[in-house]
Coordinates of C-alpha atoms and ligand atoms in Angstrom, one line a residue:
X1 CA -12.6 -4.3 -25.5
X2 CA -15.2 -4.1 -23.0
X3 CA -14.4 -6.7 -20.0
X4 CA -17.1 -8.2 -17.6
X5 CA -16.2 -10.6 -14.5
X6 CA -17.7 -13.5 -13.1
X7 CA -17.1 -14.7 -9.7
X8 CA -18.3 -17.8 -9.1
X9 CA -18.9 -17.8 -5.0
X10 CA -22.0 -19.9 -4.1
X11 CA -19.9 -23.0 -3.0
X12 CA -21.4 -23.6 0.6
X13 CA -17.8 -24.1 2.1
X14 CA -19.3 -26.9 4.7
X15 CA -15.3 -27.8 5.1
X16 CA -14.8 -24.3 6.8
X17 CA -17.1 -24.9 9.8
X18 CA -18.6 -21.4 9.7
X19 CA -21.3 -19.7 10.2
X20 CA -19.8 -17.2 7.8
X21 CA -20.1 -18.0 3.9
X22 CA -16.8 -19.1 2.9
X23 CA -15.8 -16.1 0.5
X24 CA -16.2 -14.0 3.9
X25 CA -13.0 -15.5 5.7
X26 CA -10.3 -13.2 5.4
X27 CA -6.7 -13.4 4.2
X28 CA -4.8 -10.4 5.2
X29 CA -7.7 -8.9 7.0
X30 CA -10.0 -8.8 3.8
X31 CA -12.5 -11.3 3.1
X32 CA -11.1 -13.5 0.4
X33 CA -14.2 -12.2 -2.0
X34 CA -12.9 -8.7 -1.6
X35 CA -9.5 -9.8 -3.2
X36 CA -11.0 -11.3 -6.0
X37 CA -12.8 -8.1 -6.3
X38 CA -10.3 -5.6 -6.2
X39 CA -7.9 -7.7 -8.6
X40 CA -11.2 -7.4 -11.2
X41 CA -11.0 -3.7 -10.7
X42 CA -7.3 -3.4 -11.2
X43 CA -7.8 -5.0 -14.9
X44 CA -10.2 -2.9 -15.7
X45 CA -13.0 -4.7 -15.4
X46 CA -16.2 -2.9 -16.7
X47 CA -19.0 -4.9 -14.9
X48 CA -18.2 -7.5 -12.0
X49 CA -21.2 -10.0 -11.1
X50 CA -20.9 -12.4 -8.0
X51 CA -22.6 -15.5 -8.1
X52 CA -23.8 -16.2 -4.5
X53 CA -25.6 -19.2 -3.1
X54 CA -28.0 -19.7 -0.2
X55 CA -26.8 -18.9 3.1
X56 CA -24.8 -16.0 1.0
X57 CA -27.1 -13.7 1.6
X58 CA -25.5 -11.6 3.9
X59 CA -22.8 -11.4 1.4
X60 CA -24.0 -7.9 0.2
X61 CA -24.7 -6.8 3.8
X62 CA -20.8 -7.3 4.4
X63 CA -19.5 -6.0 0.9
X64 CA -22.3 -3.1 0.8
X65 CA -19.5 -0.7 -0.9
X66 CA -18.5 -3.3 -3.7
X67 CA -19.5 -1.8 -7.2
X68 CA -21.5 -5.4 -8.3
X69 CA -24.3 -7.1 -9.6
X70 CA -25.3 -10.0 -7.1
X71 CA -26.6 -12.9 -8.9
X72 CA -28.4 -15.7 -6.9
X73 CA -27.6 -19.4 -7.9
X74 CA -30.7 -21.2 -6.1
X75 CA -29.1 -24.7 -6.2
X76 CA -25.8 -25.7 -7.1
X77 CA -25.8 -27.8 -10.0
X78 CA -22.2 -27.4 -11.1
X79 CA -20.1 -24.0 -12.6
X80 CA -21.6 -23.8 -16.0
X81 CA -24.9 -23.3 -14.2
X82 CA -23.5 -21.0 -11.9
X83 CA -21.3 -19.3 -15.2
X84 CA -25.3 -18.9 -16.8
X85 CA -26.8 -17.1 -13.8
X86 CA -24.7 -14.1 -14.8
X87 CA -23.4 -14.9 -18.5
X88 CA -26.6 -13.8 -20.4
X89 CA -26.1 -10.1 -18.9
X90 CA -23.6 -9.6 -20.3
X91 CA -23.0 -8.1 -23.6
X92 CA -22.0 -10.8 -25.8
X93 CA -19.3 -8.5 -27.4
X94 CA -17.9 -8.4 -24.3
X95 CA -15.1 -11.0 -22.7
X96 CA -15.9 -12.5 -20.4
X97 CA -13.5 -13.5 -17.4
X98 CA -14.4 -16.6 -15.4
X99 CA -13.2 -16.0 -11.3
X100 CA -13.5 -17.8 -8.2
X101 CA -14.1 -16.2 -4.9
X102 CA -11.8 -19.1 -2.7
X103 CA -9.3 -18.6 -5.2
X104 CA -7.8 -15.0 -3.5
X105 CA -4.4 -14.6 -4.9
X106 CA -4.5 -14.6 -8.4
X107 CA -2.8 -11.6 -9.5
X108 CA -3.8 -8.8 -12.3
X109 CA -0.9 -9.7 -14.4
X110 CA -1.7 -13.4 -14.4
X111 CA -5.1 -12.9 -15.7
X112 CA -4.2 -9.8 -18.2
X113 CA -1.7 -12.2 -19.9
X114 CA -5.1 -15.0 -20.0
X115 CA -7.2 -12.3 -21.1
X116 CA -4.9 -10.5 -24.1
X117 CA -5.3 -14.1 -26.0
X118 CA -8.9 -14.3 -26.2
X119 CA -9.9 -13.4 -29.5
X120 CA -13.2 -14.6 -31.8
X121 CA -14.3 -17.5 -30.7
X122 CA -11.4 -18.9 -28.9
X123 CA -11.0 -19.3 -25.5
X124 CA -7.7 -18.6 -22.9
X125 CA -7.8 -21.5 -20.0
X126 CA -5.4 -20.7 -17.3
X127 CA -3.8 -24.3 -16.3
X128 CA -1.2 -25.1 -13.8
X129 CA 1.4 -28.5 -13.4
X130 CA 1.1 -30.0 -9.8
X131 CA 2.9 -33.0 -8.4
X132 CA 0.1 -34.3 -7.4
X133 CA -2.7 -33.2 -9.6
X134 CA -5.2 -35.3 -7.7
X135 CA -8.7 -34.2 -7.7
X136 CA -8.4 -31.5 -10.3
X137 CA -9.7 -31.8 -14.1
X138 CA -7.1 -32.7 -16.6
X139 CA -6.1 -31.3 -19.3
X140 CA -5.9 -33.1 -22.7
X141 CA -4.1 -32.4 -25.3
X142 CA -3.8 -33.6 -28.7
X143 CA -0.1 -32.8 -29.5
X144 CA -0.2 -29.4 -28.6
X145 CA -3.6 -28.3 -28.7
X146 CA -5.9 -28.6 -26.2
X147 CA -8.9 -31.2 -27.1
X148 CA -11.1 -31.5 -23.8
X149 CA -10.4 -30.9 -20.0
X150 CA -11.5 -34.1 -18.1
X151 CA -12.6 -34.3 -14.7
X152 CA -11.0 -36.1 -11.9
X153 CA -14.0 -38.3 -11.0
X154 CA -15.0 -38.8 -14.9
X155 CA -11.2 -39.5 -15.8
X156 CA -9.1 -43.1 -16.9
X157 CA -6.3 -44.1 -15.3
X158 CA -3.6 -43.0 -18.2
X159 CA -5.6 -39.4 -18.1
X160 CA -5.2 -38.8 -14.1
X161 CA -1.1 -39.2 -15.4
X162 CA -1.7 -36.0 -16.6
X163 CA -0.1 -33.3 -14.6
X164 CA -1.5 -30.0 -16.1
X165 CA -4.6 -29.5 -14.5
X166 CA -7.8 -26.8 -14.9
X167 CA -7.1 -24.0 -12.8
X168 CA -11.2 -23.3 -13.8
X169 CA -10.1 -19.2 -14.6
X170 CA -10.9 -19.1 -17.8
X171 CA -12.0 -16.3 -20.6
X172 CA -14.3 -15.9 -23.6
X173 CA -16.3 -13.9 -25.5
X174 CA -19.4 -13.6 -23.6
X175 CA -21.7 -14.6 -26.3
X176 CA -19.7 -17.3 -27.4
X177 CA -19.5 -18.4 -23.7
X178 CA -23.9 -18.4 -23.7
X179 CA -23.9 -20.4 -27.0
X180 CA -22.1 -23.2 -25.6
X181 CA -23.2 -23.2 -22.1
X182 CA -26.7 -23.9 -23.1
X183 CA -25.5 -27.0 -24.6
X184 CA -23.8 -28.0 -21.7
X185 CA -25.6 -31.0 -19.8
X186 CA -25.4 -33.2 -16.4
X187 CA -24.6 -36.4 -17.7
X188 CA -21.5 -37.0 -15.6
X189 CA -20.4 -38.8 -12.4
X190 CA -21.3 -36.1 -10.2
X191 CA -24.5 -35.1 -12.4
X192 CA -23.3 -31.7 -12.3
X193 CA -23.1 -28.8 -15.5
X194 CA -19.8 -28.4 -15.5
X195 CA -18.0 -25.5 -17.6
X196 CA -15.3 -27.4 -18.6
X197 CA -17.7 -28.9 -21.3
X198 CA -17.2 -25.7 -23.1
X199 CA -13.8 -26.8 -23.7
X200 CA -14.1 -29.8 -26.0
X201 CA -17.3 -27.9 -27.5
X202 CA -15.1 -25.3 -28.7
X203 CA -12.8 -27.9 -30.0
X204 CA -15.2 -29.6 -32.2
X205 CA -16.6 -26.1 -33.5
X206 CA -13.5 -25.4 -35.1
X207 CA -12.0 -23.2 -32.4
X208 CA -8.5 -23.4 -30.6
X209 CA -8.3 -23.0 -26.7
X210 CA -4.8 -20.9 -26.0
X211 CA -3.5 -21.6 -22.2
X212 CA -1.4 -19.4 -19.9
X213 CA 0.1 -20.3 -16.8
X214 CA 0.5 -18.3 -13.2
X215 CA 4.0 -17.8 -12.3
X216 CA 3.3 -19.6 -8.9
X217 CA 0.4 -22.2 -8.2
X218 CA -0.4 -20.2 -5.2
X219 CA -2.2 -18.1 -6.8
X220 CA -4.7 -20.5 -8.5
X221 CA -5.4 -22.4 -5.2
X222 CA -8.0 -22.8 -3.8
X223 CA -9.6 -22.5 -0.1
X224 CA -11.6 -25.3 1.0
X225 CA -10.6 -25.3 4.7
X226 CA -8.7 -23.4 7.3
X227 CA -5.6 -24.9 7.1
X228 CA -5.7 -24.0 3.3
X229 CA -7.2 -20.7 4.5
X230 CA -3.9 -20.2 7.2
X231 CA -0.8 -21.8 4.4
X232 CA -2.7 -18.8 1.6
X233 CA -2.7 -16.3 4.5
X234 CA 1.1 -17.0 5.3
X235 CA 2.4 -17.2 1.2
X236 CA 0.3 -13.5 0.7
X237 CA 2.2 -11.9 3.7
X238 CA 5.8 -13.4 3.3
X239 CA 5.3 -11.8 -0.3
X240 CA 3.8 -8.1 1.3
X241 CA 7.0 -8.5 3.7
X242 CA 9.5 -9.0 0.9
X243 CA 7.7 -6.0 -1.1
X244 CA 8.6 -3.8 2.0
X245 CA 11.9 -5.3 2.5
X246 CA 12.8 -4.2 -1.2
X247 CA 11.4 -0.7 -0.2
X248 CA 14.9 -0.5 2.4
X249 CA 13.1 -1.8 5.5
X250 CA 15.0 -4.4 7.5
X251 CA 12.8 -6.6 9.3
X252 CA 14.0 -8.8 12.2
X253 CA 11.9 -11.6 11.5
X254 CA 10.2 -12.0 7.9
X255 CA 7.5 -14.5 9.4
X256 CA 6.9 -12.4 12.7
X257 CA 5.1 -9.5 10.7
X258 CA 1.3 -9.2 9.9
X259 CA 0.5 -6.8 7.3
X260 CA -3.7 -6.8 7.2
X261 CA -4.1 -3.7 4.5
X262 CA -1.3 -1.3 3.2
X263 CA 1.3 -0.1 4.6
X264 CA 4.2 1.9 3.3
X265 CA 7.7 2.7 5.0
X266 CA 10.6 4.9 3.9
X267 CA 13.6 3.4 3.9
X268 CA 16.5 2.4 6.7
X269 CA 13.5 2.1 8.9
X270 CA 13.2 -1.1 11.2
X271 CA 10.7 -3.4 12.4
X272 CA 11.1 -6.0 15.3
X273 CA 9.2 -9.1 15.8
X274 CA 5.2 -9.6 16.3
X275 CA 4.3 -6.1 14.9
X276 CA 0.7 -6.2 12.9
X277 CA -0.5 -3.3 10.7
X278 CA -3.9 -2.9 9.8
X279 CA -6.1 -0.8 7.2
X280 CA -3.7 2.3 5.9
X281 CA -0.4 2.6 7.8
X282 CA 2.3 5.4 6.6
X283 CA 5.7 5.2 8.2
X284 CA 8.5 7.8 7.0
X285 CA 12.4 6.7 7.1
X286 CA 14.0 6.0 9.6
X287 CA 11.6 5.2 12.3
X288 CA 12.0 1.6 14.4
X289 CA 8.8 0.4 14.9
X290 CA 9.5 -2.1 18.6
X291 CA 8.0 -5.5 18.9
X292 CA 4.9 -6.6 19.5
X293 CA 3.2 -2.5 18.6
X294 CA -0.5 -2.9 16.4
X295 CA -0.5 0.2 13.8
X296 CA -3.7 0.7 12.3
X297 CA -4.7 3.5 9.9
X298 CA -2.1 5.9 11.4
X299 CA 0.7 7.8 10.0
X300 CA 4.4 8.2 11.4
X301 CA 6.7 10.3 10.1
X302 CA 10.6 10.4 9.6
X303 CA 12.8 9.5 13.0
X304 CA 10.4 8.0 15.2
X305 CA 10.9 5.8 17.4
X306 CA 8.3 3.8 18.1
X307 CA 9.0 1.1 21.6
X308 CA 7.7 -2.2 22.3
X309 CA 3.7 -3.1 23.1
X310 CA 2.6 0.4 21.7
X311 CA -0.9 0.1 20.6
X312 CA -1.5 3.2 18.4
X313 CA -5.2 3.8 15.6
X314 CA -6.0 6.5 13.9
X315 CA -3.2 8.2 15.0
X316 CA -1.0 11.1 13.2
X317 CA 2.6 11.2 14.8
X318 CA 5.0 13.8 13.6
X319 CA 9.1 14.0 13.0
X320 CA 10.9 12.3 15.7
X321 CA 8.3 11.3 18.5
X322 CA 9.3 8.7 20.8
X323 CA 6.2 6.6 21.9
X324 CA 5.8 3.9 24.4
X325 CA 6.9 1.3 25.6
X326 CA 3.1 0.4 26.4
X327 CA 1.6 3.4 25.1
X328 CA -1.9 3.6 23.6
X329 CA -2.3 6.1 21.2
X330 CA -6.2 5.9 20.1
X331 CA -8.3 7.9 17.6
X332 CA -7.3 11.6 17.2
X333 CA -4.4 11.7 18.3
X334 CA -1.9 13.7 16.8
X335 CA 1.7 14.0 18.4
X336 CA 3.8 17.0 17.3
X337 CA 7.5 16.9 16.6
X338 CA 9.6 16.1 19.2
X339 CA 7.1 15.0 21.6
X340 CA 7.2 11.8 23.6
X341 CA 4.6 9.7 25.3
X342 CA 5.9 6.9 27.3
X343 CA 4.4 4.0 29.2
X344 CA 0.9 3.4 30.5
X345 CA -0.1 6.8 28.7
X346 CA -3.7 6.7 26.9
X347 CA -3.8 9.7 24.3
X348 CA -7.2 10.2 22.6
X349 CA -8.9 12.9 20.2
X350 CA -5.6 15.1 21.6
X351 CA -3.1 17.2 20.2
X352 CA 0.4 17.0 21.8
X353 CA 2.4 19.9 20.9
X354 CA 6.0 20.3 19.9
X355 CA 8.1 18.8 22.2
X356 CA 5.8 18.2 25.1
X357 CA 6.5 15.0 27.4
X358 CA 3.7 12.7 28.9
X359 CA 6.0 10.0 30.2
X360 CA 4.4 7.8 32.8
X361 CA 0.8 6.8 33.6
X362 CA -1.9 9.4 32.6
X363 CA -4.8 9.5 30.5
X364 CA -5.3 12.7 28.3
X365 CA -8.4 13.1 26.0
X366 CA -10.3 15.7 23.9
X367 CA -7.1 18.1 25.3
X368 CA -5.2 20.8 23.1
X369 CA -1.9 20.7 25.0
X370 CA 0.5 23.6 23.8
X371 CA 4.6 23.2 22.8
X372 CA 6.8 22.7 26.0
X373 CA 4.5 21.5 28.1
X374 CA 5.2 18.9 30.7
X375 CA 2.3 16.5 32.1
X376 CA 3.9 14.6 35.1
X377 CA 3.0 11.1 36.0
X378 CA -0.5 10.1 36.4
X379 CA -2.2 12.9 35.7
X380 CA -6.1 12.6 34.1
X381 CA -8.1 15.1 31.9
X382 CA -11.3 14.0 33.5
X383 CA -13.3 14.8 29.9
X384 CA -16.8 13.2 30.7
X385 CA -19.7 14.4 33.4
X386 CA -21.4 11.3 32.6
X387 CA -23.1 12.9 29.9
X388 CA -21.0 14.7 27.6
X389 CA -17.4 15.4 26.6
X390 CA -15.7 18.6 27.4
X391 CA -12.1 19.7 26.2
X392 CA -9.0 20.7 28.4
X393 CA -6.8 23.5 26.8
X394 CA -2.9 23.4 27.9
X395 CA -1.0 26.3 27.1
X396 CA 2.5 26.6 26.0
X397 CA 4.9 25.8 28.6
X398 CA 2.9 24.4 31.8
X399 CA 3.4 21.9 34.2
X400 CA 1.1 19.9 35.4
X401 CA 2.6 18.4 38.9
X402 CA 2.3 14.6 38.9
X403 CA -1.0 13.1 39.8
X404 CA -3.4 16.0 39.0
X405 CA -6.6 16.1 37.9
X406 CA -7.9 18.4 35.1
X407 CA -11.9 18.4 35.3
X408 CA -13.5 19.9 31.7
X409 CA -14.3 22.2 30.2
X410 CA -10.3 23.7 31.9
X411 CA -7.5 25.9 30.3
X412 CA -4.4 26.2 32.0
X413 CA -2.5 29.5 31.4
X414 CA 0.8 29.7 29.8
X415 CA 4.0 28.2 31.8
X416 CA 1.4 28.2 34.6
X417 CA 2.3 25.6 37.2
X418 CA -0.2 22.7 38.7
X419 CA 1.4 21.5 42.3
X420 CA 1.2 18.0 42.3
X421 CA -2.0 16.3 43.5
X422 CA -4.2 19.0 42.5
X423 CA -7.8 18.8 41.4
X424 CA -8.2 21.9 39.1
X425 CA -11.8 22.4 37.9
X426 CA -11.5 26.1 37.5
X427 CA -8.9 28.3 34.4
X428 CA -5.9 28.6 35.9
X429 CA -4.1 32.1 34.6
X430 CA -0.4 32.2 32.8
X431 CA 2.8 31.9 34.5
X432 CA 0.6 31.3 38.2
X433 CA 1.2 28.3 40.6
X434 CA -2.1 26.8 41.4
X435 CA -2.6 24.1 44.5
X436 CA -5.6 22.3 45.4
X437 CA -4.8 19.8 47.9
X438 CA -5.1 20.6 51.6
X439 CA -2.0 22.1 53.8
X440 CA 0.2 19.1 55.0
X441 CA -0.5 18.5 58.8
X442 CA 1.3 16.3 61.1
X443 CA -0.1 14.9 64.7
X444 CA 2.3 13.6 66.6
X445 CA 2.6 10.3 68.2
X446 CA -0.4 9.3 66.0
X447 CA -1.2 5.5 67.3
X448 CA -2.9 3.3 64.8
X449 CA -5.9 1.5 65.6
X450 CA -5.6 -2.2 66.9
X451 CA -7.8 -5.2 66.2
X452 CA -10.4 -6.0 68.7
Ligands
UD1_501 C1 -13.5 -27.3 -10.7 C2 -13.2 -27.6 -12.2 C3 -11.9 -28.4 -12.3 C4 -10.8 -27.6 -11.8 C5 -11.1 -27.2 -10.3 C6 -10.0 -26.2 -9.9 C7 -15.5 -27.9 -13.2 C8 -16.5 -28.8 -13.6 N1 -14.4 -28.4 -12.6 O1 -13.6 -28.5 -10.0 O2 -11.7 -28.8 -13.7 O3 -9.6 -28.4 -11.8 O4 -12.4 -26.5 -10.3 O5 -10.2 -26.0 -8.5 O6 -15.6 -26.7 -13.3 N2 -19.5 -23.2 -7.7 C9 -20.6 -22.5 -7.7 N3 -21.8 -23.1 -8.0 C10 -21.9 -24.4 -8.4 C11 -20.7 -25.1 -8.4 C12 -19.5 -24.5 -8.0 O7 -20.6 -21.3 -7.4 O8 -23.0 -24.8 -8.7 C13 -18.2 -22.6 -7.3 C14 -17.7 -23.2 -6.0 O9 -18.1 -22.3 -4.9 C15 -16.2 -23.2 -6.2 C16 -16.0 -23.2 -7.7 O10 -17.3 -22.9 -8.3 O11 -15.7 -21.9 -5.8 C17 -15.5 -24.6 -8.1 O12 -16.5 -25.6 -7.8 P1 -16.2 -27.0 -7.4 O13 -17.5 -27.8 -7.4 O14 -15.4 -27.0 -6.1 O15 -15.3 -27.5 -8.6 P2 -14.2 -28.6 -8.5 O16 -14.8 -29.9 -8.3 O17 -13.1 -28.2 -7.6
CA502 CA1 -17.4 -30.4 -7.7

């Protein structure tokens, strides 16, 4: 059975305050639109349209990489219009499924339960019981069977009793769905089209209307504001948390952890408090990741240890590195076993090699440093002329005395030895000392000057 989605994502979102159209605000780092559209792909779905309204049309711009046809809805007169800007593409043998882009964590097994029922001309409503069902259309039923789904505004008093409410997911065949929906009118109290007509229109042609329920109401809620935006954001991460807690993490602090993309983590590793991971994170077992460190897009393998305020991106760190505290670990970097890189250390576009050591205060970029080596304290590859970027080789075994400056394009030789304070700008052979600082000199009885 051939599936085609429809998300409805025109809403104007005034509520938000943003210059952004709502869809665009992000839970978990991803626009809410992008959820909706990557929960359509997990179920399989074989065309996706989005239903955009004005002021939404930077929406493609942003989402340039989703796989979709984007449908204007000039004005918003209610869902069923906004349903019929998309429905009649579709191939009427097809089901179609009925989504919402504020609506960002619904899950694929929710909505492959709603859309196994659809069959003929009969139509699978996903509904929900609130407490306080205030605001949302009712559903009515005549013993069991649903008759009609009334809305809020339009309903009487004994109907707003009703607890089971219109979640507005919903799924039929698609030509089905285009028969009624051009029957559908505005004569309501908010003159809209709304698709919930379909519902009682079904009913009288002889058809049933099967419901399925979410396991949690989370996931059919809505986002109309930030504070809605913020309570989703925190339910989707506490979940994300638990998932890696299952994995054999321990975590110190459930609600001090931000995960804003994927991350896995081998087991008996640890995280502290305030750590965020972003985009695609691997972490072996293992490996304590210390408070307050931002991961992004990097991968860490088994026995690291990772110390507090380390800020590390698209970085690749191998078997039992130590990093930080305070260390910044930016693109292309790639730390071989048993190296460490402690605090105030920048490492860019640099490969560290096996068990080499820059502890303390330098800044090493677009460098090949060799196994063994030893960078002392504050020492700089100076890898830009202003123009372009030149690469410092370090072979096997050097040290480089503290506070040295490498100026590219520079090897240094195998276990050769940089005095400290040097300014090397020519190779320096293997196993050689090199000094580039001036002889000490003393004058004695030296008398400062004196203020006039
Ligand atoms: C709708 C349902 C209601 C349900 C509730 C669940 C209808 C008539 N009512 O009410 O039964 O309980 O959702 O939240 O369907 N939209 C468009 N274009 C439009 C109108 C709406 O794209 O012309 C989009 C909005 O951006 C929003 C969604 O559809 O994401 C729902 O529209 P809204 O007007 O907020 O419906 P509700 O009044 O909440
Ligand atoms: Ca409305």
């Amino acid at each position: 059975m051939n599936l085609s989605v429809i998300i409805l994502a025109a809403g104007q979102g005034t509520r938000m305050k943003s210059s952004l159209p709502k869809v665009m605000h992000r839970i978990a780092g991803a626009p809410m639109l992008e959820h909706v559209y990557r929960r359509s792909l997990e179920l399989g779905a074989d065309d996706i349209h989005v239903v955009y309204g004005h002021g939404g049309e930077h929406l493609h711009e942003y989402c340039s990489d989703f796989k979709v046809d984007w449908v204007l809805q000039q004005a918003q007169l209610g869902t069923a219009h906004a349903v019929q800007q998309a429905s009649p593409k579709i191939n009427s043998d097809s089901t179609a499924l009925v989504l919402y882009g504020d609506v960002p964590l619904i899950k694929a097994e929710t909505l492959k339960a709603l859309v196994s029922k659809v069959s003929a001309n009969n139509i699978a409503l996903l509904t929900v019981n609130l407490d306080e069902p205030a605001g949302y259309g009712r559903i009515v039923r005549d013993g069991d069977k649903v008759t009609s789904i009334v809305e809020h505004k339009d309903a009487s008093e004994d109907q707003k009793l009703i607890n089971e409410v219109n979640t507005g997911i919903l799924a039929l065949r698609a030509g089905y769905l285009n028969e009624c929906l051009s029957k559908v009118d505005n004569n309501n109290s908010q003159g809209e089209y709304y698709l919930t007509d379909i519902i009682a229109m079904a009913v009288t042609d002889g058809n049933e209307v099967f419901t399925a329920q979410p396991e949690n109401s989370y996931e059919v809620e809505g986002v109309n504001d930030r504070k809605q935006l913020s309570k989703l954001e925190r339910i989707h991460q506490q979940e994300m948390v638990e998932q890696i807690m299952l994995q054999g993490v321990s975590v110190a602090d459930p609600g001090r952890v931000d995960i804003r993309g994927g991350v896995k983590i081998g087991s008996d590793s640890f995280v502290d408090i305030n750590v965020v991971f972003e985009g695609d994170v691997e972490i072996g077992s293992n490996v304590t990741i210390g408070a307050g460190c931002i991961i992004t897009n990097s991968k860490i393998a088994d026995d690291c240890t990772i110390k507090p305020y380390s800020v590390i991106e698209d970085a690749v760190i191998e078997e039992a590195v130590e990093v930080g505290p305070f260390a910044r670990l930016r693109p292309g970097a790639h730390l071989l076993k048993d190296s460490r890189v402690g605090n105030f250390v920048e490492i860019k576009n640099t490969e560290l090699g096996e068990g080499s050591k820059a502890s303390h205060l330098s800044y090493l970029g677009d460098s090949e440093i060799g196994r063994d080596v030893n960078i002392g304290a504050g020492t700089i590859t100076c890898n830009y002329d202003g123009a372009n970027k030149h690469k410092t080789v370090i072979k096997d075994g050097a040290f480089i005395g503290s506070d040295s400056q490498l100026i590219a394009p520079v090897t240094i030789g195998k276990n050769a030895t940089i005095g400290a304070g040097s300014t090397i700008n020519k190779d320096v052979d293997d196993d050689s000392l090199t000094l580039s600082r001036s002889v000490q000199k003393s004058v004695k009885g030296w008398q400062r000057p004196t203020k006039k």
